[in-house]
Amino acid sequence: MNVSDSELVESLLKKEGYESINDPDNADVLFVNTCSIREHAEDKVHSLLGRYNLLKKNKPSMIIGVLGCMAQSLKHDILENRPYVDIVLGPDSYRKLPELLNRHEVNKKSQVDTQLSKYEVYDDLFPSRKEGINAWITIMRGCDKFCSFCIVPFTRGRERSRSIDGIVSEVENAVKDGFSEVTLLGQNVNSYNYDGNKFPVLLESLAQVTGLKRLRYTSPHPKDITIGLLDIMNRYDNICNSIHLPLQSGSDRILKRMNRTYTSDHFVNIARSIREILPNAGISTDIIVGFPGESDKDFVETMSVMEEVNFDSAFTFKYSPRKGTKAAEYEDQISEEVKQNRLEQIILLQKSHTILRNQSYIGKIENVLIEKQSKRNSGKWAGRTESNKWVIFDKEHANIKDIVPVLIMKSRDITLHGKIINKAKAA
Ligand code: 5AD
Ligand code: SF4
């Protein structure tokens, strides 16, 4: 989402005559687009800002801006403790950027706008994308779910969706610009609702865009996955059989405390339906360990759900208390030592599942979209399967952006290795 938002900001500034560069030392204006999801993300921003402050000492005219979620949640802290920050701008205020830059030039004072909006979806603004395979397209913003651990509803405000027409024309433009794949983004993509048109309607309209080779989305909420949605994914070849389905915990007691609004049984049933309706589907997840009050029994239940579903991959996190959220107020916080220990256990467990899932591909033929040259071997391509697994294979006569049938021959670590089975076909 931050990459996508940065592309929006870049497009806004380009219209004002700014040019983007990759070298912070030579920049006149430096923006840090920030994330507040865990303390670690914030720590990275603090250290980056410290470095940029040093750059500014050598070049006092440099303007430093903090954008996004941390601007929203930590504006007082930033203004008080980082006087060298000139602009603080929340995720609904990007349109104000040119105005604030001009104002800063005149009065040299810190400019702040962190007003959240019920309506802003930047529908008419097309992001400025670097050439590549995948185009991120934001379809909705904000979140109304209020999971008790999560800062997002506070930093990004209420749910709102872009128009279907706006999204369709952005996808058409992305295809025209040479992108093979589109990934739809939203804090809760399947809460999408524009004039009563829900996510499956949008997905179907986009799957029909001529020339779109691959369509993905992230992240859905397990509560809102419907059989209708899975049927549409099954009906269109260009909608990838891959779902990121955040579990968070496998204990019903903890799920309730997290305000996740589903049970572990419900979750396992959805995973089953996904694998039934979408053959070969890749299922990835997010898991938090050490949520306040998580007992050994709760933790074991999380591992049981992992065993049951056999996720293809997982992002695993230690619970990080976020100021202002309900869970941060709970008294039964878990020690760092226990969190670390549990994290290490689920990382190991997931690794074994990833290996098993990957081995089940050996002997199968997968359609692979070629994305880049393999880092380790210039004679090989690297591409992804529909289910989102990396495959390495000899280049033969195929080219980047081709979709080629690859026979999977072996699986090593998290990567598959194979061989193109017939003449490369540009899909
Ligand atoms: N601590 C740890 N992980 C968190 N996530 C969200 N908030 C927190 C938190 N306070 C994780 C969830 C979510 C992913 C994007 O980040 O697993 O799905
Ligand atoms: Fe955060 Fe929950 Fe909303 Fe996801 S659904 S953004 S975890 S509050």
Short mmCIF file of N, CA and C in Angstrom, two decimals, residues 138-308:
data_model
loop_
_atom_site.label_atom_id
_atom_site.label_comp_id
_atom_site.label_asym_id
_atom_site.label_seq_id
_atom_site.Cartn_x
_atom_site.Cartn_y
_atom_site.Cartn_z
N THR A 138 -4.90 0.54 -5.98
CA THR A 138 -5.69 0.62 -4.75
C THR A 138 -7.16 0.74 -5.11
N ILE A 139 -7.99 -0.13 -4.52
CA ILE A 139 -9.42 -0.11 -4.86
C ILE A 139 -10.27 0.43 -3.72
N MET A 140 -9.76 0.32 -2.51
CA MET A 140 -10.49 0.89 -1.37
C MET A 140 -9.47 1.33 -0.34
N ARG A 141 -9.88 2.24 0.53
CA ARG A 141 -8.96 2.73 1.56
C ARG A 141 -9.64 2.64 2.92
N GLY A 142 -8.83 2.57 3.95
CA GLY A 142 -9.34 2.58 5.31
C GLY A 142 -9.85 1.22 5.76
N CYS A 143 -10.27 1.16 7.03
CA CYS A 143 -10.75 -0.11 7.58
C CYS A 143 -11.72 0.16 8.72
N ASP A 144 -12.84 -0.55 8.70
CA ASP A 144 -13.84 -0.42 9.78
C ASP A 144 -13.85 -1.62 10.70
N LYS A 145 -12.88 -2.52 10.56
CA LYS A 145 -12.96 -3.78 11.31
C LYS A 145 -12.50 -3.64 12.77
N PHE A 146 -11.59 -2.74 13.02
CA PHE A 146 -11.10 -2.53 14.40
C PHE A 146 -10.67 -3.82 15.10
N CYS A 147 -9.78 -4.56 14.49
CA CYS A 147 -9.14 -5.66 15.22
C CYS A 147 -8.42 -5.01 16.40
N SER A 148 -8.46 -5.66 17.57
CA SER A 148 -8.03 -4.94 18.77
C SER A 148 -6.53 -4.67 18.81
N PHE A 149 -5.75 -5.35 17.94
CA PHE A 149 -4.30 -5.13 17.94
C PHE A 149 -3.86 -4.07 16.94
N CYS A 150 -4.77 -3.60 16.09
CA CYS A 150 -4.35 -2.93 14.85
C CYS A 150 -4.56 -1.41 14.86
N ILE A 151 -3.55 -0.71 14.38
CA ILE A 151 -3.56 0.76 14.38
C ILE A 151 -4.22 1.32 13.11
N VAL A 152 -4.37 0.45 12.09
CA VAL A 152 -4.80 0.94 10.77
C VAL A 152 -6.12 1.74 10.79
N PRO A 153 -7.15 1.27 11.51
CA PRO A 153 -8.39 2.07 11.49
C PRO A 153 -8.18 3.49 12.03
N PHE A 154 -7.16 3.66 12.88
CA PHE A 154 -6.90 4.99 13.44
C PHE A 154 -6.03 5.84 12.51
N THR A 155 -5.10 5.19 11.81
CA THR A 155 -4.21 6.00 10.95
C THR A 155 -4.80 6.20 9.56
N ARG A 156 -5.65 5.27 9.11
CA ARG A 156 -6.14 5.37 7.73
C ARG A 156 -7.64 5.64 7.64
N GLY A 157 -8.29 5.69 8.78
CA GLY A 157 -9.69 6.13 8.78
C GLY A 157 -10.67 5.12 8.25
N ARG A 158 -11.88 5.62 7.90
CA ARG A 158 -13.00 4.74 7.55
C ARG A 158 -12.88 4.16 6.14
N GLU A 159 -13.59 3.01 5.98
CA GLU A 159 -13.60 2.34 4.68
C GLU A 159 -14.30 3.16 3.62
N ARG A 160 -13.72 3.24 2.46
CA ARG A 160 -14.38 3.86 1.30
C ARG A 160 -13.80 3.26 0.03
N SER A 161 -14.64 3.16 -0.99
CA SER A 161 -14.24 2.44 -2.21
C SER A 161 -14.21 3.36 -3.42
N ARG A 162 -13.31 3.06 -4.34
CA ARG A 162 -13.25 3.81 -5.60
C ARG A 162 -14.34 3.33 -6.55
N SER A 163 -14.64 4.13 -7.57
CA SER A 163 -15.66 3.73 -8.53
C SER A 163 -15.14 2.58 -9.40
N ILE A 164 -16.08 1.73 -9.85
CA ILE A 164 -15.67 0.63 -10.74
C ILE A 164 -15.06 1.23 -12.02
N ASP A 165 -15.71 2.28 -12.56
CA ASP A 165 -15.20 2.87 -13.81
C ASP A 165 -13.76 3.36 -13.65
N GLY A 166 -13.51 4.03 -12.50
CA GLY A 166 -12.16 4.56 -12.25
C GLY A 166 -11.14 3.44 -12.22
N ILE A 167 -11.51 2.33 -11.56
CA ILE A 167 -10.55 1.22 -11.43
C ILE A 167 -10.35 0.54 -12.78
N VAL A 168 -11.49 0.33 -13.52
CA VAL A 168 -11.36 -0.31 -14.84
C VAL A 168 -10.45 0.52 -15.73
N SER A 169 -10.61 1.85 -15.70
CA SER A 169 -9.77 2.61 -16.64
C SER A 169 -8.31 2.61 -16.17
N GLU A 170 -8.09 2.51 -14.87
CA GLU A 170 -6.69 2.41 -14.42
C GLU A 170 -6.07 1.07 -14.85
N VAL A 171 -6.87 0.01 -14.76
CA VAL A 171 -6.35 -1.30 -15.20
C VAL A 171 -6.08 -1.26 -16.71
N GLU A 172 -7.01 -0.67 -17.48
CA GLU A 172 -6.79 -0.58 -18.94
C GLU A 172 -5.50 0.18 -19.24
N ASN A 173 -5.29 1.29 -18.52
CA ASN A 173 -4.07 2.06 -18.73
C ASN A 173 -2.83 1.26 -18.38
N ALA A 174 -2.92 0.49 -17.28
CA ALA A 174 -1.76 -0.31 -16.86
C ALA A 174 -1.42 -1.32 -17.96
N VAL A 175 -2.46 -1.94 -18.54
CA VAL A 175 -2.22 -2.92 -19.61
C VAL A 175 -1.58 -2.20 -20.82
N LYS A 176 -2.13 -1.02 -21.14
CA LYS A 176 -1.58 -0.25 -22.27
C LYS A 176 -0.11 0.10 -22.03
N ASP A 177 0.21 0.37 -20.75
CA ASP A 177 1.60 0.73 -20.41
C ASP A 177 2.51 -0.49 -20.33
N GLY A 178 1.98 -1.68 -20.62
CA GLY A 178 2.84 -2.86 -20.71
C GLY A 178 2.88 -3.72 -19.45
N PHE A 179 2.01 -3.43 -18.47
CA PHE A 179 2.02 -4.29 -17.27
C PHE A 179 1.25 -5.57 -17.56
N SER A 180 1.81 -6.70 -17.10
CA SER A 180 1.16 -7.99 -17.36
C SER A 180 0.22 -8.35 -16.25
N GLU A 181 0.53 -7.85 -15.05
CA GLU A 181 -0.21 -8.29 -13.86
C GLU A 181 -0.70 -7.06 -13.10
N VAL A 182 -1.88 -7.20 -12.52
CA VAL A 182 -2.40 -6.14 -11.66
C VAL A 182 -2.69 -6.76 -10.30
N THR A 183 -2.27 -6.09 -9.24
CA THR A 183 -2.65 -6.55 -7.89
C THR A 183 -3.52 -5.48 -7.25
N LEU A 184 -4.76 -5.87 -6.93
CA LEU A 184 -5.68 -4.94 -6.31
C LEU A 184 -5.35 -4.84 -4.82
N LEU A 185 -5.36 -3.63 -4.32
CA LEU A 185 -4.96 -3.41 -2.93
C LEU A 185 -6.06 -2.76 -2.12
N GLY A 186 -6.09 -3.13 -0.85
CA GLY A 186 -6.98 -2.45 0.09
C GLY A 186 -6.71 -3.04 1.45
N GLN A 187 -7.00 -2.28 2.51
CA GLN A 187 -6.84 -2.85 3.84
C GLN A 187 -7.73 -4.08 3.98
N ASN A 188 -8.86 -4.03 3.33
CA ASN A 188 -9.81 -5.14 3.30
C ASN A 188 -10.42 -5.18 1.92
N VAL A 189 -9.74 -5.79 0.95
CA VAL A 189 -10.23 -5.67 -0.43
C VAL A 189 -11.66 -6.18 -0.58
N ASN A 190 -12.00 -7.23 0.19
CA ASN A 190 -13.35 -7.78 -0.02
C ASN A 190 -14.44 -7.05 0.78
N SER A 191 -14.07 -5.93 1.41
CA SER A 191 -15.11 -5.03 1.92
C SER A 191 -15.49 -4.01 0.85
N TYR A 192 -14.87 -4.16 -0.33
CA TYR A 192 -15.15 -3.22 -1.43
C TYR A 192 -16.65 -3.11 -1.65
N ASN A 193 -17.15 -1.89 -1.75
CA ASN A 193 -18.57 -1.68 -1.97
C ASN A 193 -18.76 -0.30 -2.59
N TYR A 194 -19.04 -0.29 -3.90
CA TYR A 194 -19.27 1.00 -4.55
C TYR A 194 -20.68 1.01 -5.10
N ASP A 195 -21.52 1.87 -4.54
CA ASP A 195 -22.93 1.92 -4.95
C ASP A 195 -23.59 0.55 -4.88
N GLY A 196 -23.26 -0.25 -3.89
CA GLY A 196 -23.88 -1.58 -3.76
C GLY A 196 -23.18 -2.66 -4.55
N ASN A 197 -22.23 -2.28 -5.41
CA ASN A 197 -21.46 -3.31 -6.15
C ASN A 197 -20.32 -3.78 -5.28
N LYS A 198 -20.34 -5.10 -4.98
CA LYS A 198 -19.34 -5.64 -4.06
C LYS A 198 -18.11 -6.17 -4.81
N PHE A 199 -17.17 -6.69 -4.05
CA PHE A 199 -15.88 -7.09 -4.61
C PHE A 199 -15.97 -8.09 -5.77
N PRO A 200 -16.82 -9.15 -5.69
CA PRO A 200 -16.87 -10.09 -6.81
C PRO A 200 -17.29 -9.41 -8.12
N VAL A 201 -18.17 -8.42 -8.04
CA VAL A 201 -18.62 -7.72 -9.25
C VAL A 201 -17.43 -6.97 -9.86
N LEU A 202 -16.67 -6.31 -9.00
CA LEU A 202 -15.48 -5.58 -9.48
C LEU A 202 -14.50 -6.55 -10.11
N LEU A 203 -14.24 -7.65 -9.41
CA LEU A 203 -13.23 -8.60 -9.89
C LEU A 203 -13.61 -9.13 -11.28
N GLU A 204 -14.90 -9.42 -11.44
CA GLU A 204 -15.35 -9.95 -12.73
C GLU A 204 -15.17 -8.89 -13.83
N SER A 205 -15.51 -7.63 -13.53
CA SER A 205 -15.34 -6.58 -14.55
C SER A 205 -13.87 -6.47 -14.95
N LEU A 206 -12.98 -6.60 -13.98
CA LEU A 206 -11.56 -6.41 -14.29
C LEU A 206 -10.98 -7.60 -15.04
N ALA A 207 -11.49 -8.80 -14.71
CA ALA A 207 -10.98 -10.00 -15.39
C ALA A 207 -11.27 -9.92 -16.89
N GLN A 208 -12.29 -9.10 -17.27
CA GLN A 208 -12.67 -9.00 -18.68
C GLN A 208 -11.89 -7.93 -19.44
N VAL A 209 -11.00 -7.23 -18.75
CA VAL A 209 -10.21 -6.19 -19.45
C VAL A 209 -9.28 -6.88 -20.45
N THR A 210 -9.39 -6.48 -21.72
CA THR A 210 -8.60 -7.14 -22.76
C THR A 210 -7.11 -6.97 -22.50
N GLY A 211 -6.38 -8.07 -22.62
CA GLY A 211 -4.92 -8.00 -22.52
C GLY A 211 -4.39 -8.17 -21.10
N LEU A 212 -5.28 -8.22 -20.11
CA LEU A 212 -4.78 -8.39 -18.73
C LEU A 212 -4.44 -9.86 -18.51
N LYS A 213 -3.13 -10.12 -18.29
CA LYS A 213 -2.72 -11.53 -18.18
C LYS A 213 -3.00 -12.09 -16.80
N ARG A 214 -2.76 -11.29 -15.77
CA ARG A 214 -2.92 -11.82 -14.41
C ARG A 214 -3.53 -10.79 -13.47
N LEU A 215 -4.44 -11.28 -12.65
CA LEU A 215 -5.12 -10.41 -11.69
C LEU A 215 -4.99 -11.04 -10.31
N ARG A 216 -4.47 -10.25 -9.36
CA ARG A 216 -4.36 -10.72 -7.96
C ARG A 216 -4.99 -9.68 -7.06
N TYR A 217 -5.16 -10.02 -5.80
CA TYR A 217 -5.65 -9.03 -4.84
C TYR A 217 -5.12 -9.35 -3.45
N THR A 218 -4.98 -8.32 -2.62
CA THR A 218 -4.58 -8.52 -1.24
C THR A 218 -4.98 -7.30 -0.42
N SER A 219 -5.37 -7.45 0.86
CA SER A 219 -5.68 -8.67 1.54
C SER A 219 -7.18 -8.74 1.80
N PRO A 220 -7.75 -9.93 1.68
CA PRO A 220 -9.15 -10.08 2.06
C PRO A 220 -9.27 -10.39 3.55
N HIS A 221 -10.44 -10.19 4.11
CA HIS A 221 -10.72 -10.59 5.49
C HIS A 221 -11.43 -11.94 5.42
N PRO A 222 -11.00 -12.93 6.22
CA PRO A 222 -11.61 -14.27 6.13
C PRO A 222 -13.13 -14.25 6.30
N LYS A 223 -13.62 -13.31 7.10
CA LYS A 223 -15.06 -13.23 7.35
C LYS A 223 -15.84 -12.98 6.05
N ASP A 224 -15.22 -12.27 5.13
CA ASP A 224 -15.94 -11.83 3.93
C ASP A 224 -15.60 -12.62 2.67
N ILE A 225 -14.95 -13.77 2.83
CA ILE A 225 -14.70 -14.62 1.64
C ILE A 225 -15.99 -15.40 1.38
N THR A 226 -16.49 -15.32 0.15
CA THR A 226 -17.73 -16.05 -0.15
C THR A 226 -17.47 -17.09 -1.25
N ILE A 227 -18.37 -18.07 -1.31
CA ILE A 227 -18.25 -19.08 -2.37
C ILE A 227 -18.40 -18.39 -3.73
N GLY A 228 -19.27 -17.37 -3.79
CA GLY A 228 -19.46 -16.62 -5.04
C GLY A 228 -18.14 -16.05 -5.53
N LEU A 229 -17.34 -15.53 -4.61
CA LEU A 229 -16.04 -14.95 -4.98
C LEU A 229 -15.12 -16.06 -5.54
N LEU A 230 -15.12 -17.21 -4.85
CA LEU A 230 -14.25 -18.31 -5.31
C LEU A 230 -14.70 -18.81 -6.68
N ASP A 231 -16.03 -18.83 -6.91
CA ASP A 231 -16.54 -19.27 -8.21
C ASP A 231 -16.05 -18.34 -9.32
N ILE A 232 -16.08 -17.05 -9.04
CA ILE A 232 -15.62 -16.10 -10.08
C ILE A 232 -14.12 -16.30 -10.34
N MET A 233 -13.37 -16.53 -9.27
CA MET A 233 -11.93 -16.77 -9.46
C MET A 233 -11.71 -18.01 -10.31
N ASN A 234 -12.57 -18.99 -10.13
CA ASN A 234 -12.44 -20.23 -10.88
C ASN A 234 -12.81 -20.04 -12.35
N ARG A 235 -13.79 -19.13 -12.57
CA ARG A 235 -14.32 -18.96 -13.93
C ARG A 235 -13.33 -18.25 -14.86
N TYR A 236 -12.50 -17.37 -14.32
CA TYR A 236 -11.61 -16.57 -15.19
C TYR A 236 -10.17 -17.04 -15.05
N ASP A 237 -9.58 -17.42 -16.19
CA ASP A 237 -8.21 -17.93 -16.17
C ASP A 237 -7.20 -16.90 -15.69
N ASN A 238 -7.52 -15.62 -15.95
CA ASN A 238 -6.49 -14.63 -15.58
C ASN A 238 -6.57 -14.19 -14.11
N ILE A 239 -7.57 -14.67 -13.37
CA ILE A 239 -7.56 -14.39 -11.92
C ILE A 239 -6.74 -15.49 -11.26
N CYS A 240 -5.64 -15.10 -10.62
CA CYS A 240 -4.70 -16.11 -10.10
C CYS A 240 -5.30 -16.89 -8.94
N ASN A 241 -5.03 -18.21 -8.96
CA ASN A 241 -5.48 -19.07 -7.87
C ASN A 241 -4.55 -18.92 -6.68
N SER A 242 -4.69 -17.80 -6.03
CA SER A 242 -3.79 -17.50 -4.92
C SER A 242 -4.53 -16.56 -3.98
N ILE A 243 -4.52 -16.91 -2.69
CA ILE A 243 -5.25 -16.06 -1.73
C ILE A 243 -4.39 -15.85 -0.49
N HIS A 244 -4.28 -14.60 -0.10
CA HIS A 244 -3.62 -14.30 1.17
C HIS A 244 -4.72 -14.17 2.21
N LEU A 245 -4.73 -15.10 3.17
CA LEU A 245 -5.85 -15.19 4.10
C LEU A 245 -5.32 -15.09 5.54
N PRO A 246 -5.34 -13.88 6.11
CA PRO A 246 -4.70 -13.72 7.42
C PRO A 246 -5.44 -14.46 8.53
N LEU A 247 -4.75 -15.41 9.16
CA LEU A 247 -5.34 -16.20 10.25
C LEU A 247 -5.24 -15.44 11.57
N GLN A 248 -4.11 -14.88 11.84
CA GLN A 248 -3.75 -14.16 13.08
C GLN A 248 -3.60 -15.10 14.28
N SER A 249 -4.63 -15.91 14.59
CA SER A 249 -4.50 -16.87 15.68
C SER A 249 -5.42 -18.06 15.39
N GLY A 250 -5.06 -19.23 15.94
CA GLY A 250 -5.93 -20.40 15.75
C GLY A 250 -6.76 -20.69 16.98
N SER A 251 -6.68 -19.81 17.99
CA SER A 251 -7.45 -20.02 19.22
C SER A 251 -8.71 -19.16 19.18
N ASP A 252 -9.86 -19.79 19.40
CA ASP A 252 -11.12 -19.03 19.35
C ASP A 252 -11.15 -17.95 20.43
N ARG A 253 -10.55 -18.27 21.58
CA ARG A 253 -10.55 -17.30 22.68
C ARG A 253 -9.75 -16.05 22.25
N ILE A 254 -8.60 -16.29 21.66
CA ILE A 254 -7.76 -15.15 21.24
C ILE A 254 -8.40 -14.43 20.05
N LEU A 255 -8.97 -15.19 19.11
CA LEU A 255 -9.61 -14.54 17.95
C LEU A 255 -10.70 -13.59 18.43
N LYS A 256 -11.43 -14.02 19.46
CA LYS A 256 -12.50 -13.18 20.01
C LYS A 256 -11.90 -11.91 20.62
N ARG A 257 -10.83 -12.10 21.38
CA ARG A 257 -10.17 -10.94 22.00
C ARG A 257 -9.55 -10.01 20.94
N MET A 258 -9.19 -10.61 19.83
CA MET A 258 -8.63 -9.81 18.73
C MET A 258 -9.73 -9.09 17.95
N ASN A 259 -10.98 -9.46 18.22
CA ASN A 259 -12.13 -8.94 17.46
C ASN A 259 -12.07 -9.32 15.99
N ARG A 260 -11.66 -10.56 15.72
CA ARG A 260 -11.52 -10.99 14.33
C ARG A 260 -12.85 -11.47 13.73
N THR A 261 -13.84 -11.70 14.55
CA THR A 261 -15.21 -12.03 14.11
C THR A 261 -15.36 -13.35 13.34
N TYR A 262 -14.37 -14.26 13.43
CA TYR A 262 -14.56 -15.61 12.90
C TYR A 262 -13.94 -16.59 13.88
N THR A 263 -14.31 -17.87 13.74
CA THR A 263 -13.71 -18.90 14.59
C THR A 263 -12.67 -19.66 13.77
N SER A 264 -11.91 -20.47 14.48
CA SER A 264 -10.88 -21.25 13.76
C SER A 264 -11.56 -22.24 12.81
N ASP A 265 -12.72 -22.79 13.22
CA ASP A 265 -13.45 -23.73 12.34
C ASP A 265 -13.86 -23.05 11.04
N HIS A 266 -14.40 -21.83 11.19
CA HIS A 266 -14.82 -21.09 10.00
C HIS A 266 -13.62 -20.91 9.06
N PHE A 267 -12.50 -20.54 9.65
CA PHE A 267 -11.29 -20.29 8.85
C PHE A 267 -10.87 -21.56 8.09
N VAL A 268 -10.84 -22.68 8.83
CA VAL A 268 -10.40 -23.93 8.21
C VAL A 268 -11.37 -24.32 7.09
N ASN A 269 -12.67 -24.08 7.31
CA ASN A 269 -13.65 -24.40 6.26
C ASN A 269 -13.43 -23.57 5.01
N ILE A 270 -13.10 -22.29 5.20
CA ILE A 270 -12.85 -21.46 4.00
C ILE A 270 -11.64 -22.01 3.27
N ALA A 271 -10.59 -22.33 4.03
CA ALA A 271 -9.37 -22.84 3.38
C ALA A 271 -9.71 -24.10 2.58
N ARG A 272 -10.56 -24.96 3.17
CA ARG A 272 -10.97 -26.18 2.44
C ARG A 272 -11.69 -25.82 1.15
N SER A 273 -12.65 -24.89 1.26
CA SER A 273 -13.41 -24.50 0.05
C SER A 273 -12.46 -23.94 -1.01
N ILE A 274 -11.47 -23.16 -0.57
CA ILE A 274 -10.53 -22.58 -1.55
C ILE A 274 -9.84 -23.71 -2.31
N ARG A 275 -9.36 -24.71 -1.55
CA ARG A 275 -8.59 -25.78 -2.22
C ARG A 275 -9.51 -26.67 -3.06
N GLU A 276 -10.81 -26.75 -2.68
CA GLU A 276 -11.75 -27.54 -3.48
C GLU A 276 -12.10 -26.83 -4.79
N ILE A 277 -12.44 -25.53 -4.65
CA ILE A 277 -12.95 -24.80 -5.82
C ILE A 277 -11.81 -24.36 -6.74
N LEU A 278 -10.67 -24.04 -6.15
CA LEU A 278 -9.54 -23.54 -6.95
C LEU A 278 -8.38 -24.54 -6.86
N PRO A 279 -8.35 -25.49 -7.77
CA PRO A 279 -7.33 -26.51 -7.69
C PRO A 279 -5.95 -25.87 -7.67
N ASN A 280 -5.07 -26.41 -6.87
CA ASN A 280 -3.70 -25.90 -6.85
C ASN A 280 -3.55 -24.51 -6.24
N ALA A 281 -4.60 -24.01 -5.57
CA ALA A 281 -4.51 -22.63 -5.05
C ALA A 281 -3.40 -22.52 -4.02
N GLY A 282 -2.72 -21.38 -4.07
CA GLY A 282 -1.73 -21.08 -3.04
C GLY A 282 -2.43 -20.29 -1.94
N ILE A 283 -2.22 -20.70 -0.70
CA ILE A 283 -2.82 -19.94 0.41
C ILE A 283 -1.69 -19.47 1.32
N SER A 284 -1.60 -18.16 1.47
CA SER A 284 -0.61 -17.61 2.40
C SER A 284 -1.36 -16.93 3.54
N THR A 285 -0.63 -16.61 4.61
CA THR A 285 -1.33 -16.06 5.77
C THR A 285 -0.46 -15.12 6.58
N ASP A 286 -1.08 -14.45 7.56
CA ASP A 286 -0.36 -13.66 8.57
C ASP A 286 -0.70 -14.27 9.92
N ILE A 287 0.31 -14.43 10.77
CA ILE A 287 0.06 -14.97 12.11
C ILE A 287 0.77 -14.09 13.14
N ILE A 288 0.05 -13.78 14.21
CA ILE A 288 0.65 -13.01 15.30
C ILE A 288 0.83 -13.94 16.49
N VAL A 289 2.02 -13.96 17.08
CA VAL A 289 2.19 -14.73 18.33
C VAL A 289 2.40 -13.76 19.48
N GLY A 290 2.00 -14.22 20.68
CA GLY A 290 2.23 -13.41 21.86
C GLY A 290 1.22 -12.30 22.03
N PHE A 291 0.03 -12.47 21.45
CA PHE A 291 -1.05 -11.52 21.71
C PHE A 291 -1.35 -11.58 23.21
N PRO A 292 -1.74 -10.45 23.85
CA PRO A 292 -1.97 -10.46 25.29
C PRO A 292 -2.87 -11.63 25.72
N GLY A 293 -2.43 -12.34 26.76
CA GLY A 293 -3.23 -13.44 27.30
C GLY A 293 -3.07 -14.74 26.56
N GLU A 294 -2.25 -14.80 25.50
CA GLU A 294 -2.10 -16.04 24.73
C GLU A 294 -1.38 -17.09 25.60
N SER A 295 -2.11 -18.16 25.94
CA SER A 295 -1.53 -19.22 26.78
C SER A 295 -0.82 -20.23 25.87
N ASP A 296 -0.12 -21.17 26.50
CA ASP A 296 0.51 -22.23 25.72
C ASP A 296 -0.55 -22.98 24.91
N LYS A 297 -1.74 -23.18 25.54
CA LYS A 297 -2.81 -23.92 24.86
C LYS A 297 -3.28 -23.13 23.62
N ASP A 298 -3.45 -21.82 23.79
CA ASP A 298 -3.87 -21.00 22.63
C ASP A 298 -2.85 -21.12 21.51
N PHE A 299 -1.58 -21.07 21.91
CA PHE A 299 -0.51 -21.12 20.90
C PHE A 299 -0.53 -22.47 20.17
N VAL A 300 -0.75 -23.55 20.93
CA VAL A 300 -0.80 -24.88 20.31
C VAL A 300 -1.97 -24.93 19.31
N GLU A 301 -3.06 -24.25 19.66
CA GLU A 301 -4.21 -24.23 18.73
C GLU A 301 -3.85 -23.52 17.42
N THR A 302 -3.04 -22.50 17.52
CA THR A 302 -2.59 -21.82 16.28
C THR A 302 -1.79 -22.81 15.44
N MET A 303 -0.91 -23.55 16.10
CA MET A 303 -0.10 -24.51 15.33
C MET A 303 -0.99 -25.62 14.74
N SER A 304 -2.07 -25.98 15.46
CA SER A 304 -2.97 -27.01 14.91
C SER A 304 -3.63 -26.52 13.63
N VAL A 305 -4.06 -25.26 13.64
CA VAL A 305 -4.69 -24.75 12.41
C VAL A 305 -3.66 -24.72 11.28
N MET A 306 -2.44 -24.36 11.62
CA MET A 306 -1.39 -24.37 10.58
C MET A 306 -1.23 -25.78 10.01
N GLU A 307 -1.26 -26.78 10.90
CA GLU A 307 -1.12 -28.18 10.45
C GLU A 307 -2.28 -28.57 9.56
N GLU A 308 -3.46 -28.07 9.92
CA GLU A 308 -4.66 -28.45 9.20
C GLU A 308 -4.70 -27.82 7.80
#
